[in-house]
Coordinates of N, CA, C and O in Angstrom, one line a residue:
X16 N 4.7 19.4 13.6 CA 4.8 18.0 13.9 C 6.0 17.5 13.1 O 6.3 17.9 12.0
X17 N 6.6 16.6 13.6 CA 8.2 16.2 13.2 C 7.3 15.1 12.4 O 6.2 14.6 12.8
X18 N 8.1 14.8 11.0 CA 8.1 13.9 10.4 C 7.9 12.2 10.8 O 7.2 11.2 10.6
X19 N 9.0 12.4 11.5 CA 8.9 10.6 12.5 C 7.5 10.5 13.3 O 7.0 9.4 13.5
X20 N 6.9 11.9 13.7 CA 5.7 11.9 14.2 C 4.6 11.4 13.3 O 3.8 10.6 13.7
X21 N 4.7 11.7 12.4 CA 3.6 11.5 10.9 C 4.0 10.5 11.0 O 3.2 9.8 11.6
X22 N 5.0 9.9 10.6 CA 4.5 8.3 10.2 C 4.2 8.1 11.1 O 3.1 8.6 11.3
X23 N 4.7 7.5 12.1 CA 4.5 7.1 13.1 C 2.4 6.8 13.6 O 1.8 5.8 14.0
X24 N 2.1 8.1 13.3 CA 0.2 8.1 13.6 C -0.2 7.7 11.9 O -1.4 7.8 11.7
X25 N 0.6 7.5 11.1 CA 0.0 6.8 9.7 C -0.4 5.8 9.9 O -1.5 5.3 9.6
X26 N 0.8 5.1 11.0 CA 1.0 3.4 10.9 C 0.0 3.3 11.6 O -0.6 2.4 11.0
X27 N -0.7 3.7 12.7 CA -1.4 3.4 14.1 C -2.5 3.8 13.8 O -3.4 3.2 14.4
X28 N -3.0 5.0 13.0 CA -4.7 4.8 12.6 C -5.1 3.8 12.4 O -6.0 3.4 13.1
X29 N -4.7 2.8 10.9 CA -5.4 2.0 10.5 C -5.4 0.8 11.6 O -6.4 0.0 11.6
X30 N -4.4 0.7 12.3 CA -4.4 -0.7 13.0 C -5.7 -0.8 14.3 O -6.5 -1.6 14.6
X31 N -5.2 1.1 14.7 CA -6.2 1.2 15.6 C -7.8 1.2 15.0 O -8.8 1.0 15.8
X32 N -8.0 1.5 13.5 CA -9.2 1.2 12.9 C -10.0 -0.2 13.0 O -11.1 -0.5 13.3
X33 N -8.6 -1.1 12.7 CA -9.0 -2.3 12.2 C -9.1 -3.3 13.5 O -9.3 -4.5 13.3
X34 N -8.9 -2.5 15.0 CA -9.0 -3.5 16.1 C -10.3 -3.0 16.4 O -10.8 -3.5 17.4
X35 N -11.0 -2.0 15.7 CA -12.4 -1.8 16.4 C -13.2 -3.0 15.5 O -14.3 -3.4 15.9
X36 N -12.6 -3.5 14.2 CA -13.6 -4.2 13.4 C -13.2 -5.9 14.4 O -13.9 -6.9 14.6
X37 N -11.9 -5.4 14.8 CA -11.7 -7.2 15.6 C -12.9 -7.6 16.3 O -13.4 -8.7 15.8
X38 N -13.4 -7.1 17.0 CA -14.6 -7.2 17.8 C -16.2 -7.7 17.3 O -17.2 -7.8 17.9
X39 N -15.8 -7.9 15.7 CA -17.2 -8.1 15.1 C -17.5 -9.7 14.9 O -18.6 -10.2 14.6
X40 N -16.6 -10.1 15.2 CA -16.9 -11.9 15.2 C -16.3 -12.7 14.2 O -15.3 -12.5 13.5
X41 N -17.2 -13.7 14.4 CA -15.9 -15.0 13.0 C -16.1 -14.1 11.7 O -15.1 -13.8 11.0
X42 N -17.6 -13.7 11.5 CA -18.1 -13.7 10.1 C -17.4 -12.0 9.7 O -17.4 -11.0 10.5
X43 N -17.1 -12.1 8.5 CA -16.2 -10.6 8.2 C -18.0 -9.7 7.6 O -18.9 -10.0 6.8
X44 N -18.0 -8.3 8.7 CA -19.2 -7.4 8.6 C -18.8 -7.2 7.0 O -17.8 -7.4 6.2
X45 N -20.1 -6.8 6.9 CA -20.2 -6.1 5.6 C -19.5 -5.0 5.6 O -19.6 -4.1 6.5
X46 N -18.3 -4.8 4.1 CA -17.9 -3.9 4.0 C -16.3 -3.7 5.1 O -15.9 -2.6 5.7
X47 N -15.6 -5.1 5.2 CA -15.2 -5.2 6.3 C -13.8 -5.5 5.4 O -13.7 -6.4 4.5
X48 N -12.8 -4.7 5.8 CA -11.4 -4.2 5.5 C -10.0 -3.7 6.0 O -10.1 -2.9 6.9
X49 N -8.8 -3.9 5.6 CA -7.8 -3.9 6.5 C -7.2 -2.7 5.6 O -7.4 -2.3 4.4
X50 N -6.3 -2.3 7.0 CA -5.8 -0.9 6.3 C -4.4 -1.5 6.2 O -4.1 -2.5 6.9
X51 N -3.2 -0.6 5.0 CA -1.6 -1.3 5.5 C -1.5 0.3 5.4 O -2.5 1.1 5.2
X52 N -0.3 0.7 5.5 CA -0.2 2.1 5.5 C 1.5 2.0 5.6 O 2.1 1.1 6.2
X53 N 2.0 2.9 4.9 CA 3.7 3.5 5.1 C 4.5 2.6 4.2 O 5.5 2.0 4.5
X54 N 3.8 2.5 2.9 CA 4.8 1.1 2.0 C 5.4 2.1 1.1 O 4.9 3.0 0.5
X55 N 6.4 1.7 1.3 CA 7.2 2.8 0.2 C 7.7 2.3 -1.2 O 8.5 1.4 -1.5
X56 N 6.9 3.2 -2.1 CA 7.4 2.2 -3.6 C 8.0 3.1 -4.3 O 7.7 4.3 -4.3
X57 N 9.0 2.7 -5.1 CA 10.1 3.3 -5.7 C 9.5 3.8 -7.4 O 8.8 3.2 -8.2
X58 N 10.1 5.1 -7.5 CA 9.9 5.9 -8.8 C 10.7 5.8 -9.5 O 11.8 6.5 -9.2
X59 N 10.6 4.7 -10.8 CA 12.3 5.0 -11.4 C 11.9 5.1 -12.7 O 11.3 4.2 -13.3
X60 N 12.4 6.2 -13.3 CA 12.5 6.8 -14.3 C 14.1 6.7 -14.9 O 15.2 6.7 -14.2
X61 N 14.0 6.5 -16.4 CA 15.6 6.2 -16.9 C 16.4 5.5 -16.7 O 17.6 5.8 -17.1
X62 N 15.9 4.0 -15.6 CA 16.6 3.3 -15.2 C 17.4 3.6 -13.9 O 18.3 2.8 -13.5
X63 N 17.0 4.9 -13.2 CA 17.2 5.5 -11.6 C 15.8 5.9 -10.9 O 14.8 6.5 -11.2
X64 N 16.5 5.4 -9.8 CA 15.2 5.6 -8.8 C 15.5 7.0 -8.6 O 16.6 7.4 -8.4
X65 N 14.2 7.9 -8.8 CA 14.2 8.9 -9.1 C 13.6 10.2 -7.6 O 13.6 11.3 -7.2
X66 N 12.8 8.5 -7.1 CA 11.7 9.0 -5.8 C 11.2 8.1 -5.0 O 11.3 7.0 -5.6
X67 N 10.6 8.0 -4.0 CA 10.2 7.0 -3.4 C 8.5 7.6 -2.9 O 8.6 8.6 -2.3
X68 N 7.5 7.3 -2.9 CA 6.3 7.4 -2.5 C 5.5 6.5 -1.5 O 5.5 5.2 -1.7
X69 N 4.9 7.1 -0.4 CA 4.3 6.1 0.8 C 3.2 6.3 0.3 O 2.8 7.4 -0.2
X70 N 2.5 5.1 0.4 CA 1.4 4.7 0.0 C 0.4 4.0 1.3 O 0.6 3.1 2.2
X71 N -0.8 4.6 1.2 CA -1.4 3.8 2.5 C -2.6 3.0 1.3 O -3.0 3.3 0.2
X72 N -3.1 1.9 2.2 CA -4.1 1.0 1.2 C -5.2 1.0 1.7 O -5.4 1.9 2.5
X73 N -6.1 0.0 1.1 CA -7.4 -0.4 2.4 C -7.6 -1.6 1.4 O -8.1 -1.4 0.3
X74 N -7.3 -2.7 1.8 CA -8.0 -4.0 1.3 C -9.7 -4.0 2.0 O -10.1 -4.0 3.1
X75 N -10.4 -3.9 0.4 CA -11.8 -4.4 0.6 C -12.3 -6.5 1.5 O -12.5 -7.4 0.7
X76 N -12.3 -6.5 1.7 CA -12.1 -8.4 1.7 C -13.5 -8.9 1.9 O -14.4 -8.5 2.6
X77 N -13.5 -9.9 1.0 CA -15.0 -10.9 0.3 C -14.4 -12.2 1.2 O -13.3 -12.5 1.7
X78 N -15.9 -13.0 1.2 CA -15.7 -14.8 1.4 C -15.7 -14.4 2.7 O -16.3 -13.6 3.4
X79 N -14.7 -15.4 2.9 CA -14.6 -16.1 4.4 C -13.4 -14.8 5.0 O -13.4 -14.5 6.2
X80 N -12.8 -14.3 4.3 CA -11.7 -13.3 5.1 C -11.8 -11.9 6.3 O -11.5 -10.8 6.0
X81 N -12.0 -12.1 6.9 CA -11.8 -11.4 8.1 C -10.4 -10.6 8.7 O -9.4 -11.2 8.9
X82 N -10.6 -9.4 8.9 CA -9.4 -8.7 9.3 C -8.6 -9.5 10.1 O -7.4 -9.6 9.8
X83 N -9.0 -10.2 11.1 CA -8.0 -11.1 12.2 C -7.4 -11.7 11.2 O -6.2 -11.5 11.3
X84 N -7.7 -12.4 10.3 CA -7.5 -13.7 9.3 C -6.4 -13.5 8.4 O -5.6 -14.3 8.2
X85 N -6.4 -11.6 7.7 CA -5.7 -11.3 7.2 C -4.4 -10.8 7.5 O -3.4 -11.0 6.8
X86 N -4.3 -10.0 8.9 CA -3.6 -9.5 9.4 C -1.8 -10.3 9.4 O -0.9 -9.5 9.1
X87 N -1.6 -11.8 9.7 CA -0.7 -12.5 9.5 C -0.7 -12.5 7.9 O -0.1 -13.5 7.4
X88 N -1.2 -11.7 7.2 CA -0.6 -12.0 5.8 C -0.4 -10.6 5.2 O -0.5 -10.2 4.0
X89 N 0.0 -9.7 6.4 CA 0.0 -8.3 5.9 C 1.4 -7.9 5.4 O 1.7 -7.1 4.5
X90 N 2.2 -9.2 6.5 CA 3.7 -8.8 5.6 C 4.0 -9.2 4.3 O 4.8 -8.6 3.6
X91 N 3.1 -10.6 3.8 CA 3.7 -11.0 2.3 C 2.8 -10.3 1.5 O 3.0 -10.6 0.3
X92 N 2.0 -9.4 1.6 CA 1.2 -8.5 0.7 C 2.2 -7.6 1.0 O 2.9 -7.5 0.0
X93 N 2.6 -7.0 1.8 CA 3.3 -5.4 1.3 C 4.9 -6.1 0.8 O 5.6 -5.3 0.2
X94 N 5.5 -7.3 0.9 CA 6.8 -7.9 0.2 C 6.4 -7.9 -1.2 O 7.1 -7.6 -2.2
X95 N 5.5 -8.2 -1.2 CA 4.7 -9.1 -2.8 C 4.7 -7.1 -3.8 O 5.3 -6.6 -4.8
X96 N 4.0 -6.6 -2.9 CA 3.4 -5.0 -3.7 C 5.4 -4.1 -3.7 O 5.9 -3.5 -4.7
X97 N 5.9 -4.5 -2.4 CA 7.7 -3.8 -3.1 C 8.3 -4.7 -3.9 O 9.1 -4.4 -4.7
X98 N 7.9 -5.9 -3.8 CA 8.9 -6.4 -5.5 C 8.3 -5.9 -6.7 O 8.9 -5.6 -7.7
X99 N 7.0 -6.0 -6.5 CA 6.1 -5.7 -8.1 C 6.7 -4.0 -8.4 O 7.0 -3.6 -9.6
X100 N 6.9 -3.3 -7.6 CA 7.2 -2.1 -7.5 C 8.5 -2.0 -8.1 O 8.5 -1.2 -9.0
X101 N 9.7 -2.7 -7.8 CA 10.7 -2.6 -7.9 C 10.9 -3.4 -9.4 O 11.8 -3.1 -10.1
X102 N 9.9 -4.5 -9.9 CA 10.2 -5.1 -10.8 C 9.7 -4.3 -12.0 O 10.3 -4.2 -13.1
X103 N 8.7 -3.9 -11.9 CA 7.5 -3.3 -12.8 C 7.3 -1.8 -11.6 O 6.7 -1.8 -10.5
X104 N 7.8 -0.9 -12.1 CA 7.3 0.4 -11.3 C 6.0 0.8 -11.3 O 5.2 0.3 -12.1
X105 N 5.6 1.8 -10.4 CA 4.4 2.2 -11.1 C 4.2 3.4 -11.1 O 3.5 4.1 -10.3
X106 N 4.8 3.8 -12.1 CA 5.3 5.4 -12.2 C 4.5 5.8 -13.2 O 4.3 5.2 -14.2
X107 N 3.8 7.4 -12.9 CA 3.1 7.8 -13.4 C 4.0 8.7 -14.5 O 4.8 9.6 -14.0
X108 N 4.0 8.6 -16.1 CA 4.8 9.3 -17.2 C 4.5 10.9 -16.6 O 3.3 11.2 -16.4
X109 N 5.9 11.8 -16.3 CA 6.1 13.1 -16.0 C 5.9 13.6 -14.8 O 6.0 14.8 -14.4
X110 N 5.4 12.2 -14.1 CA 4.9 12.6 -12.6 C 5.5 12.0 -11.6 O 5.0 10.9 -11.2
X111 N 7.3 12.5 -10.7 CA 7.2 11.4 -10.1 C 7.1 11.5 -8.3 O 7.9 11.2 -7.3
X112 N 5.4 12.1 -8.5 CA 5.7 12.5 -7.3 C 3.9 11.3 -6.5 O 3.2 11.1 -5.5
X113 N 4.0 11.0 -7.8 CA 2.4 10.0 -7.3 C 2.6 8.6 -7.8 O 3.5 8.7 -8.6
X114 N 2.2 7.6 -7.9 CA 2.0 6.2 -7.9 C 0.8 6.1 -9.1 O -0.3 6.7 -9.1
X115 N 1.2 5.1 -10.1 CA -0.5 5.0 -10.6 C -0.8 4.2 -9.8 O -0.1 3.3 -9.4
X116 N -2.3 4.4 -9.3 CA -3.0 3.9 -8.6 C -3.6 2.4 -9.0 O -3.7 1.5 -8.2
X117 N -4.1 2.2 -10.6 CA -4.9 1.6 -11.0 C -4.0 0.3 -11.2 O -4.5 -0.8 -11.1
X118 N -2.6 0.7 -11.6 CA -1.8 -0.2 -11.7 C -1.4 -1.4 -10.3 O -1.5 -2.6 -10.2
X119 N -0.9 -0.5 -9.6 CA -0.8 -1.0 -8.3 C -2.0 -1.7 -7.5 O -1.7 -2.4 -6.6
X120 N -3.3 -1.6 -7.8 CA -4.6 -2.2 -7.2 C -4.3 -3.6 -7.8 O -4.3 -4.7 -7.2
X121 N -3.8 -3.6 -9.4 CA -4.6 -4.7 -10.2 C -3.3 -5.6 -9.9 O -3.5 -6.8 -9.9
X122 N -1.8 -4.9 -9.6 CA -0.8 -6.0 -8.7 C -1.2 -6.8 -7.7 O -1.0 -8.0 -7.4
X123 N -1.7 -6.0 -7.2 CA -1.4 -6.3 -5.5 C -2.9 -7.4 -5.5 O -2.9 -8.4 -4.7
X124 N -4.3 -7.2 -6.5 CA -5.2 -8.2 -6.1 C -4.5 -9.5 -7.0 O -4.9 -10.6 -6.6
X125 N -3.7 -9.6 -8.3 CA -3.2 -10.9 -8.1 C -1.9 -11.4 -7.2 O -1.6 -12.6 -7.2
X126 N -1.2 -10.3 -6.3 CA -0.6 -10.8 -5.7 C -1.5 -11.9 -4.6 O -1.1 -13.0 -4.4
X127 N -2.8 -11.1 -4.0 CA -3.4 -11.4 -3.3 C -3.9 -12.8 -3.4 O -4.0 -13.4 -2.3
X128 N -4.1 -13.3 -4.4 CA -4.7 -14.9 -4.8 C -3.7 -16.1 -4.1 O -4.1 -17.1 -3.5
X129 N -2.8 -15.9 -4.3 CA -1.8 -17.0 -3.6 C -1.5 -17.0 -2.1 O -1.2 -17.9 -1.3
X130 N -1.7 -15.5 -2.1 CA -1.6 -15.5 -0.4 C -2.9 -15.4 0.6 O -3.0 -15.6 1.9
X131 N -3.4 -15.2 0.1 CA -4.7 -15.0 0.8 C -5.7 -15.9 0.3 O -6.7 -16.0 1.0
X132 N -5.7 -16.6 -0.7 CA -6.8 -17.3 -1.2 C -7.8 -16.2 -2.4 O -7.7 -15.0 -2.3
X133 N -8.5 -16.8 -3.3 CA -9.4 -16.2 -4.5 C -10.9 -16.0 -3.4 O -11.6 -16.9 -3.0
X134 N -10.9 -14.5 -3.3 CA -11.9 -13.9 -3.3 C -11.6 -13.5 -2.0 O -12.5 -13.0 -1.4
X135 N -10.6 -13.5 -1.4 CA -10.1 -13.1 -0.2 C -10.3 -11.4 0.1 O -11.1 -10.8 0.8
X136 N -9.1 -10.8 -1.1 CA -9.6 -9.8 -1.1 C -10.4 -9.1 -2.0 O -9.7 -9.3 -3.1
X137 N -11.4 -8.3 -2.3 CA -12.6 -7.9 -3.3 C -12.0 -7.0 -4.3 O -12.3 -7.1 -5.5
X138 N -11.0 -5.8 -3.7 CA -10.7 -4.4 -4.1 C -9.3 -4.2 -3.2 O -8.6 -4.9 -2.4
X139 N -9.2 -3.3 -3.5 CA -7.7 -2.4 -3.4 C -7.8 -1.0 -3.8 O -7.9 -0.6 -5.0
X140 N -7.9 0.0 -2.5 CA -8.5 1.3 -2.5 C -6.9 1.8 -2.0 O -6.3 1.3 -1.0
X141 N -6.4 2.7 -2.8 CA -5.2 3.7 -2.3 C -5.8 4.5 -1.6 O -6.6 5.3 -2.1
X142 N -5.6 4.6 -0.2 CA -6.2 5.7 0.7 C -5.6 7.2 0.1 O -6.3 8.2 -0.4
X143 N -4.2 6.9 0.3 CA -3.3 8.5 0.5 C -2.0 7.7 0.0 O -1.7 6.5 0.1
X144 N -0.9 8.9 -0.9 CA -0.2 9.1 -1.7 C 1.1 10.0 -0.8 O 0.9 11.2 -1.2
X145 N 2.1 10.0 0.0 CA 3.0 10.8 0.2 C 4.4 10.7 -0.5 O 4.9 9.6 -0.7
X146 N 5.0 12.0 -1.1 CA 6.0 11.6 -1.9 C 7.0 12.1 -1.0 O 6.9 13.1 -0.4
X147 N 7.9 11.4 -0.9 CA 9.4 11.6 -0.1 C 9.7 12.8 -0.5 O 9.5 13.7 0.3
X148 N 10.3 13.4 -2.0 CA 10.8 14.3 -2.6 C 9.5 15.1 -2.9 O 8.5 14.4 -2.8
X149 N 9.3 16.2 -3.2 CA 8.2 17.0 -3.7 C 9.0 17.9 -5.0 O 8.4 18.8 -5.4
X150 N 10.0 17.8 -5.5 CA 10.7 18.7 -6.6 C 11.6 17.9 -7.4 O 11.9 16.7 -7.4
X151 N 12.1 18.8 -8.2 CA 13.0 17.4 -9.5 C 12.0 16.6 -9.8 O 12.0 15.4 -9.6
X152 N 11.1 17.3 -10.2 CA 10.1 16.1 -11.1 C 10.4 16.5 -12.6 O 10.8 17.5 -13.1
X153 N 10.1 15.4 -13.2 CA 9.5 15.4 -14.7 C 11.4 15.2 -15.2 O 12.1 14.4 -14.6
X154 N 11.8 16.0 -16.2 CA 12.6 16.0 -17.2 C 14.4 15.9 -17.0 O 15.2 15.3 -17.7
X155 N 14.6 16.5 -15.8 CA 16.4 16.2 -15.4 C 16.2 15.6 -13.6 O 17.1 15.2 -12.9

């Protein structure tokens, strides 16, 4: 399978996931969450971007938020998660072929407060991790 193929069915799982949740009504089901998928965040080590990694997510979402609800705020969450990226990396020391995870959750749920409202979203779950580069890691 060609590359452009891959993303391509990255991008359209979750969407296609999250129109089966459309159908659940005003009230967001229990356990009810939006996927983003194909955000590419930059690895920079030594002051060069060293790599770039696709990241797919899954916003948990609490309160009143509902996948329909959220979906028009999917572009300023993944704008909000490449600046934090670009401003503050989130590069794992000697590894730059993965994302810290823990870092990037605890960005993206305060990015989340302004755009979405407090308690909008619950969690921030890294689905999957693809690294552009797989070699020239670590030291030159």
């Amino acid at each position: 399978m060609r590359r452009r193929d891959l993303i391509a069915a990255s991008v359209a799982l979750p969407v296609l996931a999250g129109g089966a949740a459309a159908h659940a009504g005003d009230r967001p089901a229990a356990g009810a969450s939006l996927g983003i998928a194909g955000v590419g965040l930059p690895i920079i080590a030594g002051g060069r971007i060293r790599n770039y990694v696709f990241v797919s997510l899954r916003l948990h979402l609490g309160g009143a938020a509902t996948p329909e609800s959220m979906r028009p705020k999917e572009a300023y969450l993944r704008d909000a998660l490449v600046r934090a990226g670009h401003r503050t990396p989130f590069t794992v020391a000697d590894d730059w072929t993965r994302i810290d995870a823990a870092a990037l959750s605890a960005s993206l749920m305060r990015a989340a407060v302004p755009i979405a409202g407090r308690g909008a979203v619950t969690r921030v779950e890294v689905i999957s991790q693809a690294p552009r580069r797989r070699t020239g890691v670590g030291g030159a």
